[in-house]
């Protein structure tokens, strides 16, 4: 048997133009590089970043035994191509993926620090009606939502921020049919619906899902959450489709779930009747599989190496 309560929403993958610029940005946000894989024959490299400070959620853990990991994929040479541009997922024809989100201790101080460092914003704290969230832009113009772990009213006069307390809180993707996606992520992927935010006036709902993990005081102190954004009525349009990020124009690549026993987990997925992008037995890489969600987003399935050892 495979135990879905031991699954982890391990990482989210983004393609980047220049890994040096991207790694510098996310390190400024407090992340650390915890793993790297180079494939010179195939001309790409993978960089894995996560929060790994003494106060972080998974300090010192193996990269596969974490939630809240960011994978940056670099195709060699893109940094030297003046015409190369990433699709950030928030405009057509590449609309689908929305953003990643970092939860910070003191949101005003954190945003001021980013701004003083010269980084751009899609939405500053002072913009619009929602004064408790901001959207920063990384070097490829991916949106990075900034939320506060603490009440923004209580932190407005605080001038310091500790990146060691930050969390890679969630990844947002848009979905066509909320009912189908919620059923899939709960019944097939084993996630739990943690919070629903309904916005009937603006005709959209937000759903936050994740795997069981302790009992933090608030959702904002967690890592490894998946936010599904549903715009009312899209489920009724037979021609409506979100972009999965892997067809042109490319940007977001996939989310990944690490499992206790990859063979048994994939057997369970098979029994559930999932659509596969790649079975374990396909191709040369026999240690990863890719499941497709109802919108065609790729979900990588990997082995949690710590749990593999405990299964022996």
PDB file of C-alpha atoms in Angstrom:
ATOM      1  CA  UNK A   1       0.000   0.000   0.000  1.00  0.00           C
ATOM      2  CA  UNK A   2       0.934   3.627  -0.395  1.00  0.00           C
ATOM      3  CA  UNK A   3       0.029   6.170   2.283  1.00  0.00           C
ATOM      4  CA  UNK A   4      -1.065   9.527   0.835  1.00  0.00           C
ATOM      5  CA  UNK A   5      -0.719  11.175   4.247  1.00  0.00           C
ATOM      6  CA  UNK A   6       3.045  10.822   3.744  1.00  0.00           C
ATOM      7  CA  UNK A   7       3.007  12.577   0.383  1.00  0.00           C
ATOM      8  CA  UNK A   8       4.648  15.993   0.033  1.00  0.00           C
ATOM      9  CA  UNK A   9       3.877  18.812  -2.382  1.00  0.00           C
ATOM     10  CA  UNK A  10       7.582  18.904  -3.037  1.00  0.00           C
ATOM     11  CA  UNK A  11       8.288  21.487  -5.692  1.00  0.00           C
ATOM     12  CA  UNK A  12       7.134  23.793  -8.453  1.00  0.00           C
ATOM     13  CA  UNK A  13       9.188  24.128 -11.617  1.00  0.00           C
ATOM     14  CA  UNK A  14       9.768  27.367 -13.511  1.00  0.00           C
ATOM     15  CA  UNK A  15      11.882  27.801 -16.630  1.00  0.00           C
ATOM     16  CA  UNK A  16      14.277  30.737 -16.393  1.00  0.00           C
ATOM     17  CA  UNK A  17      16.329  32.692 -18.894  1.00  0.00           C
ATOM     18  CA  UNK A  18      19.388  33.425 -16.728  1.00  0.00           C
ATOM     19  CA  UNK A  19      19.927  31.196 -13.690  1.00  0.00           C
ATOM     20  CA  UNK A  20      22.464  33.557 -12.122  1.00  0.00           C
ATOM     21  CA  UNK A  21      19.922  36.391 -12.044  1.00  0.00           C
ATOM     22  CA  UNK A  22      17.108  34.136 -10.863  1.00  0.00           C
ATOM     23  CA  UNK A  23      19.122  32.436  -8.125  1.00  0.00           C
ATOM     24  CA  UNK A  24      20.352  35.834  -6.919  1.00  0.00           C
ATOM     25  CA  UNK A  25      16.740  37.031  -6.701  1.00  0.00           C
ATOM     26  CA  UNK A  26      15.417  34.053  -4.768  1.00  0.00           C
ATOM     27  CA  UNK A  27      18.454  34.060  -2.489  1.00  0.00           C
ATOM     28  CA  UNK A  28      17.649  37.700  -1.750  1.00  0.00           C
ATOM     29  CA  UNK A  29      14.222  36.411  -0.694  1.00  0.00           C
ATOM     30  CA  UNK A  30      16.043  34.101   1.707  1.00  0.00           C
ATOM     31  CA  UNK A  31      16.101  30.828  -0.188  1.00  0.00           C
ATOM     32  CA  UNK A  32      19.195  28.658  -0.460  1.00  0.00           C
ATOM     33  CA  UNK A  33      20.261  26.315  -3.235  1.00  0.00           C
ATOM     34  CA  UNK A  34      19.889  22.790  -1.865  1.00  0.00           C
ATOM     35  CA  UNK A  35      20.492  20.712  -4.991  1.00  0.00           C
ATOM     36  CA  UNK A  36      21.636  20.964  -8.598  1.00  0.00           C
ATOM     37  CA  UNK A  37      21.475  18.575 -11.539  1.00  0.00           C
ATOM     38  CA  UNK A  38      23.344  19.228 -14.786  1.00  0.00           C
ATOM     39  CA  UNK A  39      22.630  17.513 -18.078  1.00  0.00           C
ATOM     40  CA  UNK A  40      25.338  18.752 -20.475  1.00  0.00           C
ATOM     41  CA  UNK A  41      24.422  16.284 -23.221  1.00  0.00           C
ATOM     42  CA  UNK A  42      20.855  17.571 -23.195  1.00  0.00           C
ATOM     43  CA  UNK A  43      22.002  21.157 -22.575  1.00  0.00           C
ATOM     44  CA  UNK A  44      19.979  21.994 -19.491  1.00  0.00           C
ATOM     45  CA  UNK A  45      20.479  22.352 -15.746  1.00  0.00           C
ATOM     46  CA  UNK A  46      18.131  22.174 -12.775  1.00  0.00           C
ATOM     47  CA  UNK A  47      18.540  24.260  -9.637  1.00  0.00           C
ATOM     48  CA  UNK A  48      16.566  23.476  -6.478  1.00  0.00           C
ATOM     49  CA  UNK A  49      16.050  26.213  -3.894  1.00  0.00           C
ATOM     50  CA  UNK A  50      14.260  26.216  -0.546  1.00  0.00           C
ATOM     51  CA  UNK A  51      14.208  27.886   2.835  1.00  0.00           C
ATOM     52  CA  UNK A  52      16.896  26.209   4.916  1.00  0.00           C
ATOM     53  CA  UNK A  53      17.571  28.548   7.818  1.00  0.00           C
ATOM     54  CA  UNK A  54      17.562  27.435  11.452  1.00  0.00           C
ATOM     55  CA  UNK A  55      13.963  28.670  11.729  1.00  0.00           C
ATOM     56  CA  UNK A  56      12.761  27.150   8.439  1.00  0.00           C
ATOM     57  CA  UNK A  57      10.133  24.443   8.152  1.00  0.00           C
ATOM     58  CA  UNK A  58      12.411  21.696   6.784  1.00  0.00           C
ATOM     59  CA  UNK A  59      15.909  22.698   7.823  1.00  0.00           C
ATOM     60  CA  UNK A  60      18.508  20.148   6.749  1.00  0.00           C
ATOM     61  CA  UNK A  61      16.035  17.720   5.184  1.00  0.00           C
ATOM     62  CA  UNK A  62      16.774  15.867   1.956  1.00  0.00           C
ATOM     63  CA  UNK A  63      15.435  17.855  -1.002  1.00  0.00           C
ATOM     64  CA  UNK A  64      12.851  15.129  -1.765  1.00  0.00           C
ATOM     65  CA  UNK A  65      11.587  15.099   1.846  1.00  0.00           C
ATOM     66  CA  UNK A  66      10.450  18.718   1.816  1.00  0.00           C
ATOM     67  CA  UNK A  67       7.554  20.874   0.861  1.00  0.00           C
ATOM     68  CA  UNK A  68       8.095  24.325  -0.611  1.00  0.00           C
ATOM     69  CA  UNK A  69      10.964  23.676  -3.020  1.00  0.00           C
ATOM     70  CA  UNK A  70      11.418  25.813  -6.131  1.00  0.00           C
ATOM     71  CA  UNK A  71      12.983  24.157  -9.179  1.00  0.00           C
ATOM     72  CA  UNK A  72      14.501  26.492 -11.771  1.00  0.00           C
ATOM     73  CA  UNK A  73      15.122  24.951 -15.190  1.00  0.00           C
ATOM     74  CA  UNK A  74      17.724  26.570 -17.439  1.00  0.00           C
ATOM     75  CA  UNK A  75      18.172  25.633 -21.075  1.00  0.00           C
ATOM     76  CA  UNK A  76      21.796  26.404 -21.813  1.00  0.00           C
ATOM     77  CA  UNK A  77      22.348  29.481 -23.942  1.00  0.00           C
ATOM     78  CA  UNK A  78      19.002  31.177 -23.309  1.00  0.00           C
ATOM     79  CA  UNK A  79      20.759  33.849 -21.243  1.00  0.00           C
ATOM     80  CA  UNK A  80      22.636  34.984 -24.373  1.00  0.00           C
ATOM     81  CA  UNK A  81      19.590  35.124 -26.645  1.00  0.00           C
ATOM     82  CA  UNK A  82      18.163  38.682 -26.744  1.00  0.00           C
ATOM     83  CA  UNK A  83      14.886  37.357 -28.176  1.00  0.00           C
ATOM     84  CA  UNK A  84      14.343  34.685 -25.510  1.00  0.00           C
ATOM     85  CA  UNK A  85      11.449  35.483 -23.194  1.00  0.00           C
ATOM     86  CA  UNK A  86       9.597  33.410 -20.619  1.00  0.00           C
ATOM     87  CA  UNK A  87       5.778  33.328 -20.552  1.00  0.00           C
ATOM     88  CA  UNK A  88       4.797  34.164 -16.965  1.00  0.00           C
ATOM     89  CA  UNK A  89       1.350  32.548 -17.221  1.00  0.00           C
ATOM     90  CA  UNK A  90      -0.718  35.676 -16.680  1.00  0.00           C
ATOM     91  CA  UNK A  91      -1.485  36.727 -20.242  1.00  0.00           C
ATOM     92  CA  UNK A  92      -2.730  34.968 -23.343  1.00  0.00           C
ATOM     93  CA  UNK A  93      -1.761  32.851 -25.177  1.00  0.00           C
ATOM     94  CA  UNK A  94       0.105  31.389 -22.202  1.00  0.00           C
ATOM     95  CA  UNK A  95      -2.439  31.951 -19.411  1.00  0.00           C
ATOM     96  CA  UNK A  96      -2.696  29.199 -16.808  1.00  0.00           C
ATOM     97  CA  UNK A  97      -0.092  29.266 -14.050  1.00  0.00           C
ATOM     98  CA  UNK A  98      -0.513  32.360 -11.887  1.00  0.00           C
ATOM     99  CA  UNK A  99       2.177  32.827  -9.261  1.00  0.00           C
ATOM    100  CA  UNK A 100       4.306  31.481  -6.468  1.00  0.00           C
ATOM    101  CA  UNK A 101       3.870  32.951  -2.998  1.00  0.00           C
ATOM    102  CA  UNK A 102       6.254  33.755  -0.169  1.00  0.00           C
ATOM    103  CA  UNK A 103       4.916  34.367   3.335  1.00  0.00           C
ATOM    104  CA  UNK A 104       6.997  36.876   5.275  1.00  0.00           C
ATOM    105  CA  UNK A 105       7.188  37.979   8.885  1.00  0.00           C
ATOM    106  CA  UNK A 106       6.631  41.742   8.511  1.00  0.00           C
ATOM    107  CA  UNK A 107       5.140  42.476   5.110  1.00  0.00           C
ATOM    108  CA  UNK A 108       5.754  46.222   4.981  1.00  0.00           C
ATOM    109  CA  UNK A 109       9.432  45.846   5.885  1.00  0.00           C
ATOM    110  CA  UNK A 110       9.842  42.915   3.470  1.00  0.00           C
ATOM    111  CA  UNK A 111       8.359  44.870   0.569  1.00  0.00           C
ATOM    112  CA  UNK A 112      10.437  47.947   1.376  1.00  0.00           C
ATOM    113  CA  UNK A 113      13.574  45.791   1.359  1.00  0.00           C
ATOM    114  CA  UNK A 114      12.702  44.399  -2.083  1.00  0.00           C
ATOM    115  CA  UNK A 115      11.917  47.828  -3.465  1.00  0.00           C
ATOM    116  CA  UNK A 116      15.117  49.375  -2.106  1.00  0.00           C
ATOM    117  CA  UNK A 117      17.086  46.575  -3.778  1.00  0.00           C
ATOM    118  CA  UNK A 118      15.653  47.698  -7.113  1.00  0.00           C
ATOM    119  CA  UNK A 119      13.271  44.834  -7.742  1.00  0.00           C
ATOM    120  CA  UNK A 120      10.024  45.495  -9.600  1.00  0.00           C
ATOM    121  CA  UNK A 121       6.437  44.957  -8.471  1.00  0.00           C
ATOM    122  CA  UNK A 122       3.300  43.986 -10.342  1.00  0.00           C
ATOM    123  CA  UNK A 123       1.340  45.342  -7.375  1.00  0.00           C
ATOM    124  CA  UNK A 124       2.750  47.241  -4.427  1.00  0.00           C
ATOM    125  CA  UNK A 125       1.119  47.089  -1.004  1.00  0.00           C
ATOM    126  CA  UNK A 126      -0.225  50.590  -1.532  1.00  0.00           C
ATOM    127  CA  UNK A 127      -1.860  49.767  -4.883  1.00  0.00           C
ATOM    128  CA  UNK A 128      -5.575  49.020  -5.169  1.00  0.00           C
ATOM    129  CA  UNK A 129      -7.924  48.019  -2.399  1.00  0.00           C
ATOM    130  CA  UNK A 130      -6.062  44.951  -1.129  1.00  0.00           C
ATOM    131  CA  UNK A 131      -3.437  46.544   1.108  1.00  0.00           C
ATOM    132  CA  UNK A 132      -2.377  43.303   2.780  1.00  0.00           C
ATOM    133  CA  UNK A 133      -0.750  41.592  -0.224  1.00  0.00           C
ATOM    134  CA  UNK A 134       1.789  42.564  -2.865  1.00  0.00           C
ATOM    135  CA  UNK A 135       3.067  40.977  -6.061  1.00  0.00           C
ATOM    136  CA  UNK A 136       6.781  41.278  -6.778  1.00  0.00           C
ATOM    137  CA  UNK A 137       8.306  40.376 -10.142  1.00  0.00           C
ATOM    138  CA  UNK A 138      11.274  38.057 -10.475  1.00  0.00           C
ATOM    139  CA  UNK A 139      13.848  38.505 -13.304  1.00  0.00           C
ATOM    140  CA  UNK A 140      11.589  36.626 -15.762  1.00  0.00           C
ATOM    141  CA  UNK A 141       8.516  38.597 -14.665  1.00  0.00           C
ATOM    142  CA  UNK A 142       6.978  35.647 -12.844  1.00  0.00           C
ATOM    143  CA  UNK A 143       4.636  36.984 -10.190  1.00  0.00           C
ATOM    144  CA  UNK A 144       5.747  36.375  -6.597  1.00  0.00           C
ATOM    145  CA  UNK A 145       2.918  37.059  -4.183  1.00  0.00           C
ATOM    146  CA  UNK A 146       4.049  38.453  -0.844  1.00  0.00           C
ATOM    147  CA  UNK A 147       1.756  37.762   2.114  1.00  0.00           C
ATOM    148  CA  UNK A 148       2.208  38.378   5.822  1.00  0.00           C
ATOM    149  CA  UNK A 149       2.467  35.679   8.440  1.00  0.00           C
ATOM    150  CA  UNK A 150       1.276  38.285  10.917  1.00  0.00           C
ATOM    151  CA  UNK A 151      -1.560  40.810  10.851  1.00  0.00           C
ATOM    152  CA  UNK A 152      -0.467  43.652   8.555  1.00  0.00           C
ATOM    153  CA  UNK A 153      -1.975  46.232  10.936  1.00  0.00           C
ATOM    154  CA  UNK A 154       0.339  45.021  13.677  1.00  0.00           C
ATOM    155  CA  UNK A 155       3.472  45.095  11.496  1.00  0.00           C
ATOM    156  CA  UNK A 156       3.033  48.451   9.724  1.00  0.00           C
ATOM    157  CA  UNK A 157       5.516  50.225  11.994  1.00  0.00           C
ATOM    158  CA  UNK A 158       8.064  47.372  12.089  1.00  0.00           C
ATOM    159  CA  UNK A 159      11.230  48.229  10.142  1.00  0.00           C
ATOM    160  CA  UNK A 160      13.060  44.880  10.271  1.00  0.00           C
ATOM    161  CA  UNK A 161      12.442  41.625   8.413  1.00  0.00           C
ATOM    162  CA  UNK A 162      14.108  38.233   8.915  1.00  0.00           C
ATOM    163  CA  UNK A 163      14.307  36.192   5.692  1.00  0.00           C
ATOM    164  CA  UNK A 164      15.094  33.150   7.808  1.00  0.00           C
ATOM    165  CA  UNK A 165      11.467  33.105   8.918  1.00  0.00           C
ATOM    166  CA  UNK A 166      10.036  33.221   5.374  1.00  0.00           C
ATOM    167  CA  UNK A 167       8.044  30.339   3.885  1.00  0.00           C
ATOM    168  CA  UNK A 168       7.447  29.270   0.276  1.00  0.00           C
ATOM    169  CA  UNK A 169       3.744  29.200   1.004  1.00  0.00           C
ATOM    170  CA  UNK A 170       1.915  28.232  -2.186  1.00  0.00           C
ATOM    171  CA  UNK A 171       1.743  27.919  -5.954  1.00  0.00           C
ATOM    172  CA  UNK A 172      -1.317  29.116  -7.863  1.00  0.00           C
ATOM    173  CA  UNK A 173      -2.766  27.615 -11.028  1.00  0.00           C
ATOM    174  CA  UNK A 174      -6.031  28.499 -12.754  1.00  0.00           C
ATOM    175  CA  UNK A 175      -8.529  25.696 -13.337  1.00  0.00           C
ATOM    176  CA  UNK A 176     -11.435  25.408 -15.750  1.00  0.00           C
ATOM    177  CA  UNK A 177     -13.778  23.285 -13.634  1.00  0.00           C
ATOM    178  CA  UNK A 178     -13.406  23.663  -9.858  1.00  0.00           C
ATOM    179  CA  UNK A 179     -15.497  20.586  -9.083  1.00  0.00           C
ATOM    180  CA  UNK A 180     -13.378  18.298 -11.283  1.00  0.00           C
ATOM    181  CA  UNK A 181     -10.085  19.731 -10.031  1.00  0.00           C
ATOM    182  CA  UNK A 182     -11.055  19.554  -6.352  1.00  0.00           C
ATOM    183  CA  UNK A 183     -12.146  15.951  -6.793  1.00  0.00           C
ATOM    184  CA  UNK A 184      -8.885  15.079  -8.543  1.00  0.00           C
ATOM    185  CA  UNK A 185      -6.541  16.730  -6.050  1.00  0.00           C
ATOM    186  CA  UNK A 186      -8.399  15.317  -3.048  1.00  0.00           C
ATOM    187  CA  UNK A 187      -9.401  11.825  -4.170  1.00  0.00           C
ATOM    188  CA  UNK A 188      -6.559  11.031  -6.575  1.00  0.00           C
ATOM    189  CA  UNK A 189      -3.633  13.061  -5.210  1.00  0.00           C
ATOM    190  CA  UNK A 190      -4.668  12.721  -1.562  1.00  0.00           C
ATOM    191  CA  UNK A 191      -4.642  16.414  -0.674  1.00  0.00           C
ATOM    192  CA  UNK A 192      -6.947  18.062   1.849  1.00  0.00           C
ATOM    193  CA  UNK A 193      -9.010  21.187   1.163  1.00  0.00           C
ATOM    194  CA  UNK A 194      -7.787  23.634   3.785  1.00  0.00           C
ATOM    195  CA  UNK A 195      -9.559  26.864   2.910  1.00  0.00           C
ATOM    196  CA  UNK A 196     -12.028  28.260   0.380  1.00  0.00           C
ATOM    197  CA  UNK A 197     -12.258  31.944  -0.465  1.00  0.00           C
ATOM    198  CA  UNK A 198     -15.428  32.759  -2.416  1.00  0.00           C
ATOM    199  CA  UNK A 199     -15.649  36.042  -4.335  1.00  0.00           C
ATOM    200  CA  UNK A 200     -19.111  36.110  -5.975  1.00  0.00           C
ATOM    201  CA  UNK A 201     -18.959  39.858  -6.685  1.00  0.00           C
ATOM    202  CA  UNK A 202     -15.832  39.340  -8.767  1.00  0.00           C
ATOM    203  CA  UNK A 203     -16.978  35.927 -10.015  1.00  0.00           C
ATOM    204  CA  UNK A 204     -14.066  33.790  -8.874  1.00  0.00           C
ATOM    205  CA  UNK A 205     -13.201  31.403  -6.052  1.00  0.00           C
ATOM    206  CA  UNK A 206      -9.876  30.389  -4.529  1.00  0.00           C
ATOM    207  CA  UNK A 207      -9.254  26.928  -3.078  1.00  0.00           C
ATOM    208  CA  UNK A 208      -6.202  26.088  -0.972  1.00  0.00           C
ATOM    209  CA  UNK A 209      -5.158  22.444  -0.686  1.00  0.00           C
ATOM    210  CA  UNK A 210      -2.251  20.634   0.912  1.00  0.00           C
ATOM    211  CA  UNK A 211      -1.030  17.499   2.608  1.00  0.00           C
ATOM    212  CA  UNK A 212      -1.431  17.004   6.380  1.00  0.00           C
ATOM    213  CA  UNK A 213       1.362  18.779   8.210  1.00  0.00           C
ATOM    214  CA  UNK A 214       1.168  19.560  11.911  1.00  0.00           C
ATOM    215  CA  UNK A 215      -1.041  22.385  13.072  1.00  0.00           C
ATOM    216  CA  UNK A 216       0.611  25.765  12.425  1.00  0.00           C
ATOM    217  CA  UNK A 217      -1.167  28.744  13.946  1.00  0.00           C
ATOM    218  CA  UNK A 218      -2.225  30.059  10.557  1.00  0.00           C
ATOM    219  CA  UNK A 219      -2.166  28.983   6.940  1.00  0.00           C
ATOM    220  CA  UNK A 220       0.447  31.671   6.244  1.00  0.00           C
ATOM    221  CA  UNK A 221       3.055  29.787   8.308  1.00  0.00           C
ATOM    222  CA  UNK A 222       2.805  26.716   6.084  1.00  0.00           C
ATOM    223  CA  UNK A 223       4.698  25.544   3.028  1.00  0.00           C
ATOM    224  CA  UNK A 224       3.518  23.277   0.238  1.00  0.00           C
ATOM    225  CA  UNK A 225       0.051  24.623  -0.485  1.00  0.00           C
ATOM    226  CA  UNK A 226      -1.655  24.554  -3.870  1.00  0.00           C
ATOM    227  CA  UNK A 227      -4.022  27.387  -4.750  1.00  0.00           C
ATOM    228  CA  UNK A 228      -6.641  26.682  -7.409  1.00  0.00           C
ATOM    229  CA  UNK A 229      -8.258  29.758  -8.961  1.00  0.00           C
ATOM    230  CA  UNK A 230     -11.624  29.216 -10.652  1.00  0.00           C
ATOM    231  CA  UNK A 231     -13.314  31.938 -12.717  1.00  0.00           C
ATOM    232  CA  UNK A 232     -17.059  31.367 -12.823  1.00  0.00           C
ATOM    233  CA  UNK A 233     -18.455  29.993 -16.049  1.00  0.00           C
ATOM    234  CA  UNK A 234     -15.293  28.626 -17.656  1.00  0.00           C
ATOM    235  CA  UNK A 235     -16.532  25.078 -17.006  1.00  0.00           C
ATOM    236  CA  UNK A 236     -19.490  25.697 -19.319  1.00  0.00           C
ATOM    237  CA  UNK A 237     -17.401  26.733 -22.324  1.00  0.00           C
ATOM    238  CA  UNK A 238     -16.462  23.639 -24.377  1.00  0.00           C
ATOM    239  CA  UNK A 239     -13.694  25.554 -26.141  1.00  0.00           C
ATOM    240  CA  UNK A 240     -12.103  27.026 -23.016  1.00  0.00           C
ATOM    241  CA  UNK A 241      -8.647  25.729 -22.129  1.00  0.00           C
ATOM    242  CA  UNK A 242      -5.818  26.901 -19.892  1.00  0.00           C
ATOM    243  CA  UNK A 243      -2.200  26.736 -21.050  1.00  0.00           C
ATOM    244  CA  UNK A 244      -0.136  24.058 -19.288  1.00  0.00           C
ATOM    245  CA  UNK A 245       3.143  25.974 -19.656  1.00  0.00           C
ATOM    246  CA  UNK A 246       4.858  23.225 -21.640  1.00  0.00           C
ATOM    247  CA  UNK A 247       3.586  24.082 -25.100  1.00  0.00           C
ATOM    248  CA  UNK A 248       4.757  27.343 -26.641  1.00  0.00           C
ATOM    249  CA  UNK A 249       5.006  29.913 -25.155  1.00  0.00           C
ATOM    250  CA  UNK A 250       6.808  28.116 -22.336  1.00  0.00           C
ATOM    251  CA  UNK A 251       7.278  29.149 -18.720  1.00  0.00           C
ATOM    252  CA  UNK A 252       5.879  27.166 -15.791  1.00  0.00           C
ATOM    253  CA  UNK A 253       6.625  23.478 -16.181  1.00  0.00           C
ATOM    254  CA  UNK A 254       5.052  21.346 -13.459  1.00  0.00           C
ATOM    255  CA  UNK A 255       4.368  20.749  -9.822  1.00  0.00           C
ATOM    256  CA  UNK A 256       5.855  17.700  -8.111  1.00  0.00           C
ATOM    257  CA  UNK A 257       4.675  15.347  -5.395  1.00  0.00           C
ATOM    258  CA  UNK A 258       7.120  13.123  -3.520  1.00  0.00           C
ATOM    259  CA  UNK A 259       5.666   9.809  -2.368  1.00  0.00           C
ATOM    260  CA  UNK A 260       6.483   7.084   0.129  1.00  0.00           C
ATOM    261  CA  UNK A 261       6.782   4.281  -2.455  1.00  0.00           C
ATOM    262  CA  UNK A 262       6.834   5.362  -6.089  1.00  0.00           C
ATOM    263  CA  UNK A 263       5.968   1.942  -7.547  1.00  0.00           C
ATOM    264  CA  UNK A 264       2.961   1.494  -5.278  1.00  0.00           C
ATOM    265  CA  UNK A 265       1.899   5.118  -5.696  1.00  0.00           C
ATOM    266  CA  UNK A 266       1.947   4.809  -9.477  1.00  0.00           C
ATOM    267  CA  UNK A 267       0.015   1.533  -9.263  1.00  0.00           C
ATOM    268  CA  UNK A 268      -2.630   3.365  -7.222  1.00  0.00           C
ATOM    269  CA  UNK A 269      -2.744   6.209  -9.758  1.00  0.00           C
ATOM    270  CA  UNK A 270      -3.240   3.613 -12.489  1.00  0.00           C
ATOM    271  CA  UNK A 271      -6.148   2.122 -10.549  1.00  0.00           C
ATOM    272  CA  UNK A 272      -7.614   5.623 -10.228  1.00  0.00           C
ATOM    273  CA  UNK A 273      -7.604   5.899 -14.009  1.00  0.00           C
ATOM    274  CA  UNK A 274      -5.314   8.921 -14.281  1.00  0.00           C
ATOM    275  CA  UNK A 275      -4.094  10.327 -17.563  1.00  0.00           C
ATOM    276  CA  UNK A 276      -0.348   9.897 -17.891  1.00  0.00           C
ATOM    277  CA  UNK A 277       2.198  12.153 -19.539  1.00  0.00           C
ATOM    278  CA  UNK A 278       4.887   9.603 -18.670  1.00  0.00           C
ATOM    279  CA  UNK A 279       4.599   6.301 -16.837  1.00  0.00           C
ATOM    280  CA  UNK A 280       7.509   5.052 -14.745  1.00  0.00           C
ATOM    281  CA  UNK A 281       8.259   2.485 -17.428  1.00  0.00           C
ATOM    282  CA  UNK A 282       8.356   5.024 -20.277  1.00  0.00           C
ATOM    283  CA  UNK A 283      11.640   6.308 -21.665  1.00  0.00           C
ATOM    284  CA  UNK A 284      15.053   6.129 -20.050  1.00  0.00           C
ATOM    285  CA  UNK A 285      14.200   7.838 -16.749  1.00  0.00           C
ATOM    286  CA  UNK A 286      12.641   5.029 -14.720  1.00  0.00           C
ATOM    287  CA  UNK A 287      12.621   6.983 -11.445  1.00  0.00           C
ATOM    288  CA  UNK A 288      10.015   9.642 -12.308  1.00  0.00           C
ATOM    289  CA  UNK A 289       6.489   9.681 -13.669  1.00  0.00           C
ATOM    290  CA  UNK A 290       4.204  12.493 -14.808  1.00  0.00           C
ATOM    291  CA  UNK A 291       0.447  12.522 -14.184  1.00  0.00           C
ATOM    292  CA  UNK A 292      -1.879  14.985 -15.918  1.00  0.00           C
ATOM    293  CA  UNK A 293      -4.499  16.876 -13.912  1.00  0.00           C
ATOM    294  CA  UNK A 294      -7.942  17.745 -15.393  1.00  0.00           C
ATOM    295  CA  UNK A 295      -6.503  20.883 -17.046  1.00  0.00           C
ATOM    296  CA  UNK A 296      -3.490  19.081 -18.464  1.00  0.00           C
ATOM    297  CA  UNK A 297      -1.009  20.502 -15.941  1.00  0.00           C
ATOM    298  CA  UNK A 298       1.910  18.128 -15.397  1.00  0.00           C
ATOM    299  CA  UNK A 299       2.414  16.604 -11.930  1.00  0.00           C
ATOM    300  CA  UNK A 300       5.783  14.956 -11.467  1.00  0.00           C
ATOM    301  CA  UNK A 301       5.832  11.947  -9.148  1.00  0.00           C
ATOM    302  CA  UNK A 302       9.144  11.334  -7.377  1.00  0.00           C
ATOM    303  CA  UNK A 303      10.386   9.093  -4.594  1.00  0.00           C
ATOM    304  CA  UNK A 304      10.841  10.602  -1.137  1.00  0.00           C
ATOM    305  CA  UNK A 305      14.345   9.270  -0.509  1.00  0.00           C
ATOM    306  CA  UNK A 306      14.045   9.343   3.281  1.00  0.00           C
ATOM    307  CA  UNK A 307      10.902   7.214   3.167  1.00  0.00           C
ATOM    308  CA  UNK A 308      12.463   4.878   0.610  1.00  0.00           C
ATOM    309  CA  UNK A 309      15.171   4.070   3.127  1.00  0.00           C
ATOM    310  CA  UNK A 310      12.594   3.415   5.835  1.00  0.00           C
ATOM    311  CA  UNK A 311      10.727   1.031   3.503  1.00  0.00           C
ATOM    312  CA  UNK A 312      13.753  -1.234   3.051  1.00  0.00           C
TER     313      UNK A 312
END
